[in-house]
mmCIF file of C-alpha atoms and ligand atoms in Angstrom:
data_model
loop_
_atom_site.group_PDB
_atom_site.id
_atom_site.type_symbol
_atom_site.label_atom_id
_atom_site.label_comp_id
_atom_site.label_asym_id
_atom_site.label_seq_id
_atom_site.Cartn_x
_atom_site.Cartn_y
_atom_site.Cartn_z
ATOM 1 C CA MET A 82 0.000 0.000 0.000
ATOM 2 C CA LYS A 83 2.463 2.625 1.140
ATOM 3 C CA PHE A 84 5.466 0.899 -0.384
ATOM 4 C CA LEU A 85 6.152 -0.899 -3.593
ATOM 5 C CA LEU A 86 7.901 -4.155 -3.081
ATOM 6 C CA PHE A 87 10.121 -5.807 -5.567
ATOM 7 C CA LEU A 88 8.916 -9.257 -4.613
ATOM 8 C CA ASN A 89 6.184 -9.836 -7.112
ATOM 9 C CA LEU A 90 5.812 -13.522 -7.812
ATOM 10 C CA LEU A 91 3.688 -15.685 -5.575
ATOM 11 C CA ILE A 92 6.264 -18.415 -5.355
ATOM 12 C CA VAL A 93 9.727 -18.035 -6.830
ATOM 13 C CA HIS A 94 12.214 -20.843 -6.960
ATOM 14 C CA LEU A 95 15.756 -19.727 -7.352
ATOM 15 C CA SER A 96 19.358 -20.505 -6.788
ATOM 16 C CA TYR A 97 20.430 -18.563 -3.789
ATOM 17 C CA ASN A 98 23.643 -18.832 -1.814
ATOM 18 C CA ASN A 99 24.190 -22.230 -3.442
ATOM 19 C CA ALA A 100 20.989 -23.500 -1.839
ATOM 20 C CA PHE A 101 17.687 -24.032 -3.611
ATOM 21 C CA SER A 102 15.380 -21.613 -1.844
ATOM 22 C CA ALA A 103 11.756 -20.699 -2.277
ATOM 23 C CA VAL A 104 10.166 -17.358 -1.571
ATOM 24 C CA ILE A 105 6.566 -17.504 -0.514
ATOM 25 C CA ASN A 106 4.670 -14.212 -0.679
ATOM 26 C CA THR A 107 1.295 -14.304 1.040
ATOM 27 C CA ARG A 108 -1.376 -11.668 1.701
ATOM 28 C CA HIS A 109 -3.992 -11.903 4.458
ATOM 29 C CA GLN A 110 -6.746 -9.662 5.787
ATOM 30 C CA LEU A 111 -5.662 -9.133 9.378
ATOM 31 C CA LEU A 112 -5.877 -6.189 11.794
ATOM 32 C CA GLY A 113 -8.234 -4.549 9.292
ATOM 33 C CA VAL A 114 -5.437 -4.149 6.707
ATOM 34 C CA ASN A 115 -3.587 -6.102 4.036
ATOM 35 C CA PHE A 116 -1.099 -8.128 6.035
ATOM 36 C CA ASP A 117 1.790 -9.497 3.971
ATOM 37 C CA ILE A 118 4.023 -12.325 5.075
ATOM 38 C CA SER A 119 6.959 -13.327 2.854
ATOM 39 C CA VAL A 120 9.317 -16.066 3.908
ATOM 40 C CA VAL A 121 12.392 -17.598 2.307
ATOM 41 C CA HIS A 122 13.173 -21.258 2.947
ATOM 42 C CA SER A 123 14.446 -24.245 1.024
ATOM 43 C CA ASP A 124 11.472 -26.392 2.086
ATOM 44 C CA THR A 125 8.260 -24.924 0.657
ATOM 45 C CA SER A 126 5.910 -26.994 2.773
ATOM 46 C CA TYR A 127 7.765 -25.983 5.953
ATOM 47 C CA ALA A 128 7.583 -22.355 4.829
ATOM 48 C CA TRP A 129 3.787 -22.625 4.408
ATOM 49 C CA GLN A 130 3.474 -24.170 7.877
ATOM 50 C CA CYS A 131 5.383 -21.214 9.306
ATOM 51 C CA VAL A 132 3.123 -18.737 7.486
ATOM 52 C CA ASN A 133 0.011 -20.451 8.873
ATOM 53 C CA LYS A 134 1.423 -20.404 12.401
ATOM 54 C CA ALA A 135 2.279 -16.727 11.990
ATOM 55 C CA VAL A 136 -1.290 -15.918 10.889
ATOM 56 C CA ASN A 137 -2.687 -17.648 13.981
ATOM 57 C CA LYS A 138 -0.261 -15.740 16.151
ATOM 58 C CA VAL A 139 -1.376 -12.401 14.686
ATOM 59 C CA LYS A 140 -5.006 -13.296 15.485
ATOM 60 C CA MET A 141 -4.064 -14.347 18.989
ATOM 61 C CA ILE A 142 -2.145 -11.126 19.742
ATOM 62 C CA GLU A 143 -4.945 -9.019 18.234
ATOM 63 C CA SER A 144 -7.493 -10.678 20.523
ATOM 64 C CA ILE A 145 -5.397 -9.577 23.521
ATOM 65 C CA ILE A 146 -4.489 -5.996 22.582
ATOM 66 C CA SER A 147 -7.478 -4.798 20.516
ATOM 67 C CA SER A 148 -9.490 -1.991 22.075
ATOM 68 C CA TRP A 149 -12.424 -2.819 19.743
ATOM 69 C CA ASP A 150 -12.793 -6.385 20.940
ATOM 70 C CA GLN A 151 -14.871 -6.126 24.128
ATOM 71 C CA THR A 152 -13.378 -9.363 25.453
ATOM 72 C CA SER A 153 -9.724 -8.277 25.112
ATOM 73 C CA GLN A 154 -7.412 -7.511 28.036
ATOM 74 C CA THR A 155 -7.122 -3.915 26.772
ATOM 75 C CA SER A 156 -10.920 -3.543 26.972
ATOM 76 C CA ALA A 157 -10.813 -4.925 30.506
ATOM 77 C CA ILE A 158 -8.283 -2.213 31.458
ATOM 78 C CA ASN A 159 -10.497 0.467 29.870
ATOM 79 C CA LYS A 160 -13.635 -0.792 31.629
ATOM 80 C CA ASN A 161 -11.784 -0.705 34.953
ATOM 81 C CA ALA A 162 -10.570 2.900 34.443
ATOM 82 C CA GLY A 163 -10.766 4.814 37.718
ATOM 83 C CA LEU A 164 -12.021 1.680 39.465
ATOM 84 C CA ASP A 165 -9.636 -1.219 39.739
ATOM 85 C CA TRP A 166 -6.382 -2.860 38.689
ATOM 86 C CA THR A 167 -6.421 -5.335 35.790
ATOM 87 C CA ARG A 168 -3.981 -8.219 35.578
ATOM 88 C CA VAL A 169 -2.663 -8.669 32.033
ATOM 89 C CA ASN A 170 -0.239 -10.969 30.260
ATOM 90 C CA SER A 171 3.431 -10.081 30.044
ATOM 91 C CA GLU A 172 3.418 -9.054 26.352
ATOM 92 C CA LEU A 173 0.639 -6.512 26.899
ATOM 93 C CA PHE A 174 2.184 -5.286 30.147
ATOM 94 C CA SER A 175 5.524 -4.588 28.472
ATOM 95 C CA LEU A 176 3.848 -3.011 25.427
ATOM 96 C CA ILE A 177 2.086 -0.556 27.766
ATOM 97 C CA ASN A 178 5.330 0.100 29.628
ATOM 98 C CA ARG A 179 7.218 0.795 26.373
ATOM 99 C CA SER A 180 4.342 2.986 25.135
ATOM 100 C CA LYS A 181 4.633 5.096 28.290
ATOM 101 C CA ASN A 182 8.373 5.443 27.634
ATOM 102 C CA VAL A 183 7.786 6.582 24.028
ATOM 103 C CA CYS A 184 5.288 9.131 25.331
ATOM 104 C CA GLU A 185 8.009 10.532 27.556
ATOM 105 C CA LEU A 186 10.647 10.383 24.808
ATOM 106 C CA THR A 187 8.373 12.324 22.443
ATOM 107 C CA GLN A 188 7.221 14.809 25.096
ATOM 108 C CA GLY A 189 3.647 13.619 24.816
ATOM 109 C CA ALA A 190 3.355 13.650 20.999
ATOM 110 C CA PHE A 191 2.689 9.904 21.043
ATOM 111 C CA ASP A 192 0.217 8.892 23.725
ATOM 112 C CA ILE A 193 -1.823 5.676 23.943
ATOM 113 C CA THR A 194 -4.339 7.421 26.253
ATOM 114 C CA ILE A 195 -5.600 9.411 23.209
ATOM 115 C CA GLY A 196 -8.842 7.296 23.228
ATOM 116 C CA PRO A 197 -11.311 9.895 24.626
ATOM 117 C CA ILE A 198 -10.193 12.444 21.990
ATOM 118 C CA LEU A 199 -10.642 9.844 19.244
ATOM 119 C CA ASN A 200 -14.312 9.699 20.286
ATOM 120 C CA CYS A 201 -14.615 13.407 19.368
ATOM 121 C CA TRP A 202 -13.039 13.199 15.886
ATOM 122 C CA LYS A 203 -14.586 10.674 13.480
ATOM 123 C CA PHE A 204 -12.853 9.693 10.282
ATOM 124 C CA ASP A 205 -15.504 7.304 8.964
ATOM 125 C CA GLY A 206 -17.430 9.987 7.042
ATOM 126 C CA SER A 207 -19.944 10.607 9.848
ATOM 127 C CA MET A 208 -18.413 13.928 10.982
ATOM 128 C CA THR A 209 -19.605 17.018 9.060
ATOM 129 C CA THR A 210 -18.610 19.768 11.495
ATOM 130 C CA ILE A 211 -15.599 19.985 13.763
ATOM 131 C CA PRO A 212 -16.266 18.852 17.328
ATOM 132 C CA ASP A 213 -17.469 21.202 20.015
ATOM 133 C CA SER A 214 -14.584 22.778 21.922
ATOM 134 C CA ASP A 215 -16.296 21.907 25.250
ATOM 135 C CA LYS A 216 -16.330 18.256 24.259
ATOM 136 C CA ILE A 217 -12.627 18.409 23.361
ATOM 137 C CA ASP A 218 -11.798 20.210 26.642
ATOM 138 C CA GLN A 219 -13.686 17.555 28.640
ATOM 139 C CA SER A 220 -11.870 14.761 26.813
ATOM 140 C CA MET A 221 -8.503 16.441 27.339
ATOM 141 C CA LEU A 222 -8.953 15.932 31.093
ATOM 142 C CA LYS A 223 -8.709 12.178 30.482
ATOM 143 C CA ILE A 224 -5.462 12.273 28.460
ATOM 144 C CA GLY A 225 -2.022 11.545 29.884
ATOM 145 C CA SER A 226 0.175 8.465 30.054
ATOM 146 C CA GLU A 227 1.360 9.504 33.513
ATOM 147 C CA ASN A 228 -2.080 8.334 34.671
ATOM 148 C CA ILE A 229 -1.385 4.782 33.524
ATOM 149 C CA LEU A 230 -0.222 3.103 36.720
ATOM 150 C CA LEU A 231 1.811 -0.090 36.481
ATOM 151 C CA ASP A 232 2.291 -2.687 39.200
ATOM 152 C CA HIS A 233 5.379 -4.484 37.873
ATOM 153 C CA GLU A 234 5.375 -7.148 40.542
ATOM 154 C CA ASN A 235 1.838 -8.352 39.853
ATOM 155 C CA GLN A 236 1.709 -7.324 36.169
ATOM 156 C CA CYS A 237 -1.370 -5.192 36.816
ATOM 157 C CA VAL A 238 -2.471 -1.971 35.105
ATOM 158 C CA LEU A 239 -4.730 0.824 36.372
ATOM 159 C CA LEU A 240 -5.936 3.890 34.482
ATOM 160 C CA SER A 241 -6.260 6.262 37.407
ATOM 161 C CA GLU A 242 -9.084 8.462 36.016
ATOM 162 C CA LYS A 243 -12.613 7.392 35.131
ATOM 163 C CA GLY A 244 -13.275 7.694 31.383
ATOM 164 C CA MET A 245 -9.623 7.093 30.397
ATOM 165 C CA LYS A 246 -9.151 4.779 27.439
ATOM 166 C CA ILE A 247 -5.993 3.340 25.911
ATOM 167 C CA GLY A 248 -5.564 2.107 22.350
ATOM 168 C CA PHE A 249 -2.713 0.907 20.177
ATOM 169 C CA GLY A 250 -3.735 2.400 16.804
ATOM 170 C CA ALA A 251 -0.363 4.094 16.399
ATOM 171 C CA ILE A 252 1.917 1.296 17.617
ATOM 172 C CA GLY A 253 -0.037 -1.984 17.376
ATOM 173 C CA LYS A 254 0.743 -2.836 13.761
ATOM 174 C CA GLY A 255 4.452 -2.238 14.329
ATOM 175 C CA PHE A 256 4.332 -4.235 17.568
ATOM 176 C CA ILE A 257 2.670 -7.194 15.883
ATOM 177 C CA ALA A 258 4.967 -7.022 12.810
ATOM 178 C CA GLU A 259 7.976 -7.107 15.144
ATOM 179 C CA GLU A 260 6.526 -10.003 17.192
ATOM 180 C CA ILE A 261 5.849 -12.019 14.030
ATOM 181 C CA LYS A 262 9.364 -11.364 12.713
ATOM 182 C CA GLN A 263 10.839 -12.651 16.012
ATOM 183 C CA PHE A 264 8.457 -15.625 15.943
ATOM 184 C CA LEU A 265 9.495 -16.602 12.397
ATOM 185 C CA MET A 266 13.177 -16.132 13.209
ATOM 186 C CA LYS A 267 12.743 -18.614 16.078
ATOM 187 C CA LEU A 268 11.248 -21.026 13.534
ATOM 188 C CA GLU A 269 14.539 -20.673 11.604
ATOM 189 C CA ILE A 270 13.206 -18.493 8.853
ATOM 190 C CA THR A 271 16.437 -16.627 8.244
ATOM 191 C CA SER A 272 15.022 -14.092 5.829
ATOM 192 C CA GLY A 273 11.607 -12.643 5.224
ATOM 193 C CA LEU A 274 9.345 -9.644 5.267
ATOM 194 C CA ILE A 275 6.242 -8.623 7.188
ATOM 195 C CA GLY A 276 4.047 -5.826 5.849
ATOM 196 C CA ALA A 277 1.279 -4.736 8.211
ATOM 197 C CA GLY A 278 -0.827 -2.333 6.151
ATOM 198 C CA GLY A 279 2.349 -0.970 4.573
ATOM 199 C CA ASP A 280 4.397 -0.917 7.793
ATOM 200 C CA LEU A 281 7.363 -3.040 6.783
ATOM 201 C CA VAL A 282 9.948 -5.052 8.646
ATOM 202 C CA PHE A 283 12.412 -7.367 6.911
ATOM 203 C CA TRP A 284 15.353 -9.471 7.954
ATOM 204 C CA GLY A 285 18.102 -11.526 6.358
ATOM 205 C CA GLU A 286 19.048 -11.254 2.719
ATOM 206 C CA HIS A 287 16.607 -10.484 -0.053
ATOM 207 C CA PRO A 288 16.662 -13.643 -2.198
ATOM 208 C CA LEU A 289 17.254 -11.817 -5.485
ATOM 209 C CA THR A 290 18.955 -8.578 -4.658
ATOM 210 C CA ASN A 291 20.641 -9.200 -1.321
ATOM 211 C CA SER A 292 19.466 -5.927 0.251
ATOM 212 C CA TRP A 293 15.794 -4.896 0.128
ATOM 213 C CA ASN A 294 14.708 -2.141 -2.225
ATOM 214 C CA ILE A 295 11.904 -0.133 -0.625
ATOM 215 C CA SER A 296 10.116 2.752 -2.325
ATOM 216 C CA VAL A 297 8.655 5.595 -0.265
ATOM 217 C CA ALA A 298 5.221 6.584 -1.568
ATOM 218 C CA ASN A 299 4.422 10.075 -2.790
ATOM 219 C CA PRO A 300 1.638 11.384 -0.509
ATOM 220 C CA ASN A 301 0.157 13.107 -3.593
ATOM 221 C CA GLY A 302 0.036 9.779 -5.467
ATOM 222 C CA GLY A 303 1.922 8.795 -8.614
ATOM 223 C CA THR A 304 5.626 7.983 -8.829
ATOM 224 C CA PRO A 305 7.202 7.218 -5.463
ATOM 225 C CA ILE A 306 9.403 9.901 -3.921
ATOM 226 C CA CYS A 307 12.538 7.847 -3.478
ATOM 227 C CA SER A 308 13.877 4.373 -2.877
ATOM 228 C CA LEU A 309 16.134 2.940 -0.209
ATOM 229 C CA ASN A 310 18.389 -0.120 -0.197
ATOM 230 C CA LEU A 311 18.200 -1.524 3.281
ATOM 231 C CA LYS A 312 18.787 -4.659 5.357
ATOM 232 C CA ASN A 313 17.496 -5.863 8.733
ATOM 233 C CA THR A 314 15.295 -2.926 9.532
ATOM 234 C CA ALA A 315 11.757 -1.568 9.512
ATOM 235 C CA VAL A 316 10.268 1.184 7.364
ATOM 236 C CA VAL A 317 7.024 2.718 8.600
ATOM 237 C CA THR A 318 5.050 5.687 7.254
ATOM 238 C CA SER A 319 2.404 7.833 8.906
ATOM 239 C CA GLY A 320 0.566 10.325 6.765
ATOM 240 C CA ASP A 321 -2.524 12.400 6.260
ATOM 241 C CA TYR A 322 -3.219 11.048 2.776
ATOM 242 C CA GLU A 323 -5.057 7.797 3.519
ATOM 243 C CA LYS A 324 -7.247 8.497 6.527
ATOM 244 C CA PHE A 325 -8.565 12.063 6.853
ATOM 245 C CA VAL A 326 -11.719 14.147 6.682
ATOM 246 C CA THR A 327 -12.285 17.450 4.841
ATOM 247 C CA ILE A 328 -14.591 20.016 6.458
ATOM 248 C CA ASP A 329 -15.035 23.512 4.940
ATOM 249 C CA ASN A 330 -12.061 22.825 2.660
ATOM 250 C CA VAL A 331 -9.768 22.055 5.595
ATOM 251 C CA LYS A 332 -8.155 18.625 5.723
ATOM 252 C CA TYR A 333 -8.025 16.996 9.171
ATOM 253 C CA SER A 334 -5.715 14.020 9.658
ATOM 254 C CA HIS A 335 -6.477 11.011 11.871
ATOM 255 C CA ILE A 336 -3.318 11.709 13.859
ATOM 256 C CA ILE A 337 -4.217 13.879 16.822
ATOM 257 C CA ASP A 338 -1.912 16.081 18.852
ATOM 258 C CA PRO A 339 -2.531 14.807 22.404
ATOM 259 C CA ARG A 340 -1.373 18.162 23.763
ATOM 260 C CA THR A 341 -4.111 20.155 21.994
ATOM 261 C CA GLY A 342 -6.831 17.601 21.207
ATOM 262 C CA HIS A 343 -6.784 18.696 17.544
ATOM 263 C CA PRO A 344 -5.515 16.877 14.453
ATOM 264 C CA ALA A 345 -1.826 17.403 13.746
ATOM 265 C CA SER A 346 -1.176 19.589 10.708
ATOM 266 C CA GLY A 347 1.940 20.748 8.899
ATOM 267 C CA LEU A 348 3.185 17.542 7.310
ATOM 268 C CA LYS A 349 2.003 15.183 4.583
ATOM 269 C CA SER A 350 3.998 12.139 5.594
ATOM 270 C CA VAL A 351 6.703 10.849 7.884
ATOM 271 C CA THR A 352 8.695 7.710 7.129
ATOM 272 C CA ILE A 353 10.828 6.235 9.887
ATOM 273 C CA ILE A 354 13.635 3.749 9.286
ATOM 274 C CA CYS A 355 14.470 1.925 12.509
ATOM 275 C CA PRO A 356 15.587 -1.645 13.318
ATOM 276 C CA ASN A 357 12.521 -2.173 15.498
ATOM 277 C CA ALA A 358 9.105 -1.983 13.760
ATOM 278 C CA GLU A 359 7.216 -1.125 16.947
ATOM 279 C CA LEU A 360 9.393 1.893 17.704
ATOM 280 C CA ALA A 361 9.299 2.892 14.014
ATOM 281 C CA ASP A 362 5.479 2.886 14.109
ATOM 282 C CA ALA A 363 5.283 4.952 17.298
ATOM 283 C CA LEU A 364 7.927 7.436 16.118
ATOM 284 C CA ALA A 365 6.264 7.929 12.709
ATOM 285 C CA THR A 366 3.106 9.063 14.522
ATOM 286 C CA ALA A 367 5.062 11.165 17.032
ATOM 287 C CA VAL A 368 7.147 12.974 14.388
ATOM 288 C CA PHE A 369 3.956 13.687 12.418
ATOM 289 C CA VAL A 370 2.658 15.438 15.550
ATOM 290 C CA LEU A 371 5.945 17.183 16.425
ATOM 291 C CA GLY A 372 6.374 18.708 12.959
ATOM 292 C CA GLU A 373 9.483 19.016 10.812
ATOM 293 C CA SER A 374 11.871 20.926 13.022
ATOM 294 C CA LYS A 375 11.257 19.233 16.400
ATOM 295 C CA GLY A 376 10.708 15.917 14.630
ATOM 296 C CA ILE A 377 14.061 15.939 12.820
ATOM 297 C CA GLN A 378 15.758 17.120 16.000
ATOM 298 C CA LEU A 379 14.313 14.145 17.903
ATOM 299 C CA ILE A 380 15.322 11.626 15.210
ATOM 300 C CA ASN A 381 18.855 13.052 14.958
ATOM 301 C CA SER A 382 19.223 12.562 18.709
ATOM 302 C CA LEU A 383 18.454 8.830 18.407
ATOM 303 C CA SER A 384 21.227 6.635 17.056
ATOM 304 C CA GLY A 385 20.404 4.166 14.271
ATOM 305 C CA ILE A 386 17.029 5.796 13.499
ATOM 306 C CA GLU A 387 16.339 7.908 10.405
ATOM 307 C CA ALA A 388 13.391 9.866 9.012
ATOM 308 C CA ILE A 389 12.133 11.135 5.664
ATOM 309 C CA ILE A 390 9.561 13.898 6.037
ATOM 310 C CA ILE A 391 7.385 15.459 3.346
ATOM 311 C CA ASN A 392 5.889 18.793 4.360
ATOM 312 C CA LEU A 393 2.859 20.660 3.046
ATOM 313 C CA ASN A 394 5.005 22.390 0.379
ATOM 314 C CA ASP A 395 6.157 18.962 -0.833
ATOM 315 C CA SER A 396 9.707 19.654 0.361
ATOM 316 C CA ILE A 397 11.536 16.521 1.439
ATOM 317 C CA LEU A 398 13.542 16.683 4.651
ATOM 318 C CA THR A 399 15.778 13.903 5.899
ATOM 319 C CA SER A 400 17.588 13.166 9.130
ATOM 320 C CA SER A 401 21.385 13.326 9.096
ATOM 321 C CA GLY A 402 22.216 9.665 8.434
ATOM 322 C CA ILE A 403 20.217 8.811 5.326
ATOM 323 C CA GLU A 404 20.665 9.384 1.614
ATOM 324 C CA PRO A 405 17.644 8.181 -0.369
ATOM 325 C CA ASN A 406 17.817 7.559 -4.141
ATOM 326 C CA TYR A 407 15.381 10.118 -5.528
ATOM 327 C CA PHE A 408 13.304 9.207 -8.574
HETATM 328 P P1 ADP B 723 -1.709 4.311 10.493
HETATM 329 O O1 ADP B 723 -2.607 3.562 11.407
HETATM 330 O O2 ADP B 723 -2.414 4.944 9.329
HETATM 331 O O3 ADP B 723 -0.498 3.557 10.088
HETATM 332 P P2 ADP B 723 -0.498 5.726 12.697
HETATM 333 O O4 ADP B 723 0.447 4.641 13.032
HETATM 334 O O5 ADP B 723 0.078 7.101 12.711
HETATM 335 O O6 ADP B 723 -1.200 5.568 11.304
HETATM 336 O O7 ADP B 723 -1.668 5.630 13.768
HETATM 337 C C1 ADP B 723 -2.745 6.506 13.772
HETATM 338 C C2 ADP B 723 -3.810 5.975 14.709
HETATM 339 O O8 ADP B 723 -3.317 6.027 16.049
HETATM 340 C C3 ADP B 723 -5.067 6.822 14.707
HETATM 341 O O9 ADP B 723 -6.039 6.315 13.802
HETATM 342 C C4 ADP B 723 -5.532 6.741 16.143
HETATM 343 O O10 ADP B 723 -6.205 5.517 16.368
HETATM 344 C C5 ADP B 723 -4.235 6.667 16.934
HETATM 345 N N1 ADP B 723 -3.621 7.985 17.241
HETATM 346 C C6 ADP B 723 -3.862 9.187 16.664
HETATM 347 N N2 ADP B 723 -3.049 10.140 17.147
HETATM 348 C C7 ADP B 723 -2.261 9.528 18.074
HETATM 349 C C8 ADP B 723 -1.204 9.988 18.924
HETATM 350 N N3 ADP B 723 -0.785 11.244 18.904
HETATM 351 N N4 ADP B 723 -0.616 9.075 19.752
HETATM 352 C C9 ADP B 723 -1.033 7.796 19.778
HETATM 353 N N5 ADP B 723 -2.025 7.302 19.004
HETATM 354 C C10 ADP B 723 -2.615 8.154 18.151
HETATM 355 MG MG1 MG B 724 2.309 4.828 14.073
#
């Protein structure tokens, strides 16, 4: 979706590193998006088994972390907001802990407690006027990751204020892509790619080209902006060009600034290149909120992480350690 991949045959048999390897490219409807799993292995039937196990694992993780699924552990936390502690499994507990850390790192630009504000802004076509400022002000009282309390010893979570609501819309796809990569690596899949709605993570050698050639989409459509030759990393884009609403000729993006309660404006897209897909996902959202100057400053302060930003004038800005091949 957001990237063009140069892996276009369903199954390719090829000579690779003197071994006869097969690439299996599969697409699934998971997490509400196209979810791509590509694996490289000499034994095709083993590769298919791994893909099937990976699909089940995605479903399993989704059923734990989804804030839509009323039976999930995340929903249990939200229902207990201001009332009681909820015991959760270790993966969810550490995801919440890391999300709190990213909130701090980004000075509140990324915040999983954004839920109440998301109830004010609708991006499904149902919103025809911008929300009432009173409603936004009321919701703002429920925002703040500092009000997520963690009991590390008992793995319990408490949202300290009634009406608080957490959600993983801006980090969940990256988290799951990263989990599935680790899962497949444990199954001895030494190279592959996961694409969760365009959020990519890949490892090992590309079977044809050694490194992976990833194109960064043009937020205005048409020819991609640039391409990158990369290995063992994740590439994640957040933008205002796929999910937005236009009211009185003003475009409002689905990424909200948790500090104001209003949609972030000023950029068209942010692409983050980072070895960890979860962090890439969270940072793409955060930099979109922070804007070009503070965003680039943040990325330049983090080693091994790069950004490509496209602003409203279609200027392309990059962090200090990356040189894309422009088309
Ligand atoms: P996409 O889902 O299109 O890849 P993002 O990763 O940027 O885009 O996630 C955007 C989603 O995250 C929104 O639809 C909303 O559910 C949630 N969200 C919006 N703004 C924020 C924010 N500042 N911090 C955390 N989550 C956010
Ligand atoms: Mg994100």
